Structure formats: structure tokens, C-alpha cells
Amino acid sequence: LRPLGAEEGNEVKNESGEQKSLAGAKIKEELKSASFWMLLLAIFLISMGSDALFYNVSPHLIDTGYSLTVAARISSAMMVFLMLGKPIVGYLFEMLGLKLASIISTLLMIIGLISAVFISRSFFIITLVIGAGVGFASLSVSFPTYASKLYGARDYANFSSCLQIANSVGKIVGPLIVGALFSRTGSYTSSFYVALLYNVIVLLIWLFVLPKRGREPY
């Protein structure tokens, strides 16, 4: 049955429009792809690396010699840049494409981690707040973008779920590694060095897995 005034031609147009909107890869096929698993690995590593700094920056600052008040202010400033960074990172993904925007975001995280290592020098407070704050913002912006631009709308929910699972596993495993390293060294600095290694690996994955701007499949 058609509502009054509806034409058969409109139904055909709507059906063809729906088919176009649902274009995309199938999750079963991509599970056989090495590039898909490399993407999951990158998300897993970047999740561990970001959490190593995000959840331990305040105690690290206090261990380094900053007062509780100063450490709280620095953490609050990071949260402000995390909030401001989301539209900035979204703009980068829109204007620069997946590859370049992901590389820039990861480099900002690396700057944040290096700043945390040398945070005893007050200059690095600025680079820590900006680098880590804006870099962390990419975690909430990038996953839906990867799912839609790389794999399309057909199996978007499944692809998005896989990326979120990789992120969640990183958040589970990461603190265990940080805790083990802190028990051995009594410092969070070693965890930041390991997180730097994670991010370097992620940069290499971005170079080989992500397409340049204008070459995204969807």
C-alpha cells in the first residue's frame, strides 16, 4: 500500500537512494584483511599510550616536585584543551584527510609524552597541556571517522564496534603494564617511554594503512 499522493517512481528513487547510502565493505571480508588488523593494533596501542599519560599525569607531576594545587591546575588545563581539541581535530580530519590528520594527532601525543618526561622544566608544562590535550581529543573523533571513511555505511555498526573493542582492550591492558613498571621503577617515566614506543609504531601503521586525502574508499 502507498500513502495518498505517493508515486511508484518515488519509491524506486528512494530504494536506489537507500542502496547508495548503504554502500560499504563487509565485516566478514575485512576480517581477512591484514590492513584491518593493523588498524585495530594501532588503536589498541594508541589507547594504551594515551591512558598511560592521561590517568597518571597528576601523580607524576607530584612525584616530580609540583604541589598538589599546581598539578590539579595542569590537569584541568589539559581537560580544557581536550574539550577545545575535539572540533580542531574534526576540522583536521575534514580538511587534511585520514592519514595526515592521524599523523598530526599522534605527533601531538608524542609531544605530550616527551613533555611529561621532561616536566621538571616548567617550559614543558605548555607543550604537555597543548600536545596531550589536543592529541587525546582525536581518540573520540577518529574512530567513527575511520569506520565511515574506510568501510562505508553497510556494516558501519560492526566496524565501529570492532574499533571500540580494540580501544577498550587497550584501556584494560595499559594500566596493568603501567602498574608493573611503576612497581619496578617507582616512577611513571618508564611508562611514558614505553608509550612513546607505542606511538612510534602507530605512526608507521598510519603511513602504510591509511589512505591520503581524496583516496578514502567511502
Short mmCIF file of N, CA and C in Angstrom, two decimals, residues 68-140:
data_model
loop_
_atom_site.label_atom_id
_atom_site.label_comp_id
_atom_site.label_asym_id
_atom_site.label_seq_id
_atom_site.Cartn_x
_atom_site.Cartn_y
_atom_site.Cartn_z
N LEU A 68 50.35 19.85 44.95
CA LEU A 68 49.05 19.28 44.59
C LEU A 68 48.19 20.29 43.84
N THR A 69 48.26 21.55 44.27
CA THR A 69 47.47 22.60 43.63
C THR A 69 47.91 22.82 42.19
N VAL A 70 49.22 22.90 41.97
CA VAL A 70 49.74 23.11 40.61
C VAL A 70 49.42 21.91 39.72
N ALA A 71 49.57 20.71 40.26
CA ALA A 71 49.26 19.51 39.49
C ALA A 71 47.80 19.49 39.08
N ALA A 72 46.92 19.91 39.97
CA ALA A 72 45.49 19.96 39.66
C ALA A 72 45.20 20.99 38.58
N ARG A 73 45.89 22.13 38.63
CA ARG A 73 45.68 23.16 37.62
C ARG A 73 46.15 22.69 36.25
N ILE A 74 47.28 22.01 36.21
CA ILE A 74 47.79 21.49 34.93
C ILE A 74 46.83 20.45 34.36
N SER A 75 46.34 19.57 35.21
CA SER A 75 45.38 18.56 34.75
C SER A 75 44.10 19.21 34.24
N SER A 76 43.65 20.25 34.92
CA SER A 76 42.44 20.97 34.49
C SER A 76 42.67 21.64 33.14
N ALA A 77 43.85 22.22 32.96
CA ALA A 77 44.17 22.85 31.68
C ALA A 77 44.18 21.83 30.55
N MET A 78 44.68 20.63 30.84
CA MET A 78 44.65 19.56 29.83
C MET A 78 43.22 19.22 29.45
N MET A 79 42.32 19.19 30.42
CA MET A 79 40.92 18.88 30.14
C MET A 79 40.28 19.96 29.28
N VAL A 80 40.68 21.22 29.51
CA VAL A 80 40.16 22.32 28.69
C VAL A 80 40.60 22.14 27.24
N PHE A 81 41.88 21.83 27.03
CA PHE A 81 42.37 21.62 25.67
C PHE A 81 41.81 20.34 25.06
N LEU A 82 41.48 19.36 25.89
CA LEU A 82 40.81 18.17 25.39
C LEU A 82 39.44 18.54 24.82
N MET A 83 38.74 19.42 25.51
CA MET A 83 37.43 19.87 25.04
C MET A 83 37.56 20.71 23.76
N LEU A 84 38.51 21.65 23.77
CA LEU A 84 38.71 22.51 22.60
C LEU A 84 39.29 21.74 21.42
N GLY A 85 40.01 20.68 21.73
CA GLY A 85 40.69 19.92 20.68
C GLY A 85 39.76 19.11 19.80
N LYS A 86 38.59 18.76 20.31
CA LYS A 86 37.68 17.91 19.52
C LYS A 86 37.23 18.57 18.23
N PRO A 87 36.74 19.82 18.25
CA PRO A 87 36.41 20.45 16.96
C PRO A 87 37.64 20.71 16.10
N ILE A 88 38.78 20.96 16.73
CA ILE A 88 40.01 21.18 15.96
C ILE A 88 40.41 19.91 15.23
N VAL A 89 40.39 18.79 15.93
CA VAL A 89 40.75 17.51 15.31
C VAL A 89 39.73 17.13 14.24
N GLY A 90 38.45 17.39 14.51
CA GLY A 90 37.43 17.13 13.50
C GLY A 90 37.68 17.92 12.23
N TYR A 91 38.08 19.18 12.38
CA TYR A 91 38.41 20.02 11.23
C TYR A 91 39.62 19.47 10.48
N LEU A 92 40.62 18.99 11.22
CA LEU A 92 41.80 18.42 10.58
C LEU A 92 41.44 17.20 9.75
N PHE A 93 40.60 16.34 10.29
CA PHE A 93 40.19 15.15 9.53
C PHE A 93 39.42 15.54 8.28
N GLU A 94 38.61 16.59 8.37
CA GLU A 94 37.82 17.03 7.23
C GLU A 94 38.68 17.67 6.15
N MET A 95 39.65 18.47 6.56
CA MET A 95 40.45 19.25 5.61
C MET A 95 41.69 18.52 5.12
N LEU A 96 42.30 17.70 5.98
CA LEU A 96 43.58 17.08 5.64
C LEU A 96 43.46 15.61 5.28
N GLY A 97 42.34 14.99 5.59
CA GLY A 97 42.19 13.57 5.30
C GLY A 97 42.64 12.70 6.46
N LEU A 98 42.36 11.41 6.33
CA LEU A 98 42.62 10.47 7.42
C LEU A 98 44.10 10.37 7.77
N LYS A 99 44.93 10.19 6.75
CA LYS A 99 46.35 9.92 7.02
C LYS A 99 47.03 11.09 7.72
N LEU A 100 46.97 12.26 7.12
CA LEU A 100 47.71 13.40 7.66
C LEU A 100 47.15 13.83 9.01
N ALA A 101 45.83 13.82 9.16
CA ALA A 101 45.22 14.20 10.44
C ALA A 101 45.60 13.22 11.54
N SER A 102 45.65 11.93 11.21
CA SER A 102 46.03 10.92 12.20
C SER A 102 47.49 11.07 12.60
N ILE A 103 48.34 11.35 11.62
CA ILE A 103 49.76 11.54 11.91
C ILE A 103 49.97 12.76 12.82
N ILE A 104 49.29 13.86 12.51
CA ILE A 104 49.42 15.07 13.33
C ILE A 104 48.93 14.81 14.75
N SER A 105 47.80 14.13 14.89
CA SER A 105 47.25 13.83 16.22
C SER A 105 48.21 12.96 17.02
N THR A 106 48.80 11.97 16.37
CA THR A 106 49.74 11.08 17.06
C THR A 106 51.01 11.83 17.44
N LEU A 107 51.47 12.72 16.57
CA LEU A 107 52.65 13.53 16.89
C LEU A 107 52.38 14.43 18.09
N LEU A 108 51.17 14.94 18.20
CA LEU A 108 50.82 15.76 19.36
C LEU A 108 50.86 14.94 20.64
N MET A 109 50.41 13.69 20.57
CA MET A 109 50.51 12.80 21.74
C MET A 109 51.97 12.55 22.10
N ILE A 110 52.80 12.37 21.08
CA ILE A 110 54.23 12.16 21.33
C ILE A 110 54.84 13.38 22.01
N ILE A 111 54.46 14.57 21.55
CA ILE A 111 54.93 15.80 22.19
C ILE A 111 54.49 15.84 23.65
N GLY A 112 53.26 15.43 23.91
CA GLY A 112 52.77 15.39 25.28
C GLY A 112 53.55 14.43 26.15
N LEU A 113 53.87 13.26 25.61
CA LEU A 113 54.63 12.26 26.37
C LEU A 113 56.06 12.73 26.64
N ILE A 114 56.70 13.30 25.62
CA ILE A 114 58.06 13.82 25.81
C ILE A 114 58.05 14.94 26.85
N SER A 115 57.03 15.78 26.80
CA SER A 115 56.91 16.87 27.78
C SER A 115 56.76 16.32 29.19
N ALA A 116 56.01 15.21 29.33
CA ALA A 116 55.84 14.61 30.65
C ALA A 116 57.16 14.08 31.20
N VAL A 117 58.00 13.55 30.31
CA VAL A 117 59.30 13.03 30.74
C VAL A 117 60.18 14.16 31.28
N PHE A 118 60.12 15.33 30.62
CA PHE A 118 60.98 16.46 31.00
C PHE A 118 60.19 17.54 31.73
N ILE A 119 59.13 17.15 32.42
CA ILE A 119 58.22 18.12 33.03
C ILE A 119 58.86 18.88 34.20
N SER A 120 60.01 18.45 34.67
CA SER A 120 60.68 19.20 35.74
C SER A 120 61.06 20.60 35.28
N ARG A 121 61.20 20.79 33.97
CA ARG A 121 61.43 22.12 33.41
C ARG A 121 60.07 22.73 33.08
N SER A 122 59.80 23.89 33.63
CA SER A 122 58.45 24.47 33.56
C SER A 122 57.99 24.74 32.14
N PHE A 123 58.93 24.93 31.21
CA PHE A 123 58.54 25.19 29.82
C PHE A 123 57.68 24.06 29.26
N PHE A 124 57.96 22.84 29.67
CA PHE A 124 57.27 21.68 29.11
C PHE A 124 55.84 21.55 29.62
N ILE A 125 55.46 22.37 30.59
CA ILE A 125 54.05 22.38 31.01
C ILE A 125 53.16 22.81 29.84
N ILE A 126 53.61 23.81 29.09
CA ILE A 126 52.82 24.33 27.96
C ILE A 126 52.66 23.26 26.89
N THR A 127 53.76 22.62 26.51
CA THR A 127 53.69 21.61 25.46
C THR A 127 52.93 20.37 25.93
N LEU A 128 53.01 20.08 27.23
CA LEU A 128 52.23 18.96 27.77
C LEU A 128 50.74 19.23 27.65
N VAL A 129 50.32 20.41 28.08
CA VAL A 129 48.90 20.75 28.08
C VAL A 129 48.34 20.78 26.66
N ILE A 130 49.05 21.44 25.75
CA ILE A 130 48.55 21.57 24.38
C ILE A 130 48.67 20.25 23.62
N GLY A 131 49.86 19.65 23.67
CA GLY A 131 50.09 18.42 22.91
C GLY A 131 49.20 17.28 23.35
N ALA A 132 49.22 17.00 24.65
CA ALA A 132 48.42 15.89 25.16
C ALA A 132 46.94 16.20 25.08
N GLY A 133 46.55 17.44 25.41
CA GLY A 133 45.14 17.79 25.39
C GLY A 133 44.51 17.63 24.02
N VAL A 134 45.12 18.24 23.00
CA VAL A 134 44.58 18.15 21.65
C VAL A 134 44.77 16.75 21.08
N GLY A 135 45.91 16.12 21.39
CA GLY A 135 46.15 14.77 20.90
C GLY A 135 45.13 13.77 21.41
N PHE A 136 44.80 13.86 22.70
CA PHE A 136 43.81 12.94 23.28
C PHE A 136 42.44 13.12 22.63
N ALA A 137 42.14 14.33 22.16
CA ALA A 137 40.83 14.59 21.57
C ALA A 137 40.58 13.73 20.34
N SER A 138 41.65 13.33 19.68
CA SER A 138 41.49 12.52 18.46
C SER A 138 40.89 11.15 18.75
N LEU A 139 41.03 10.66 19.98
CA LEU A 139 40.53 9.32 20.29
C LEU A 139 39.01 9.24 20.15
N SER A 140 38.31 10.28 20.53
CA SER A 140 36.85 10.26 20.43
C SER A 140 36.36 10.65 19.05
#
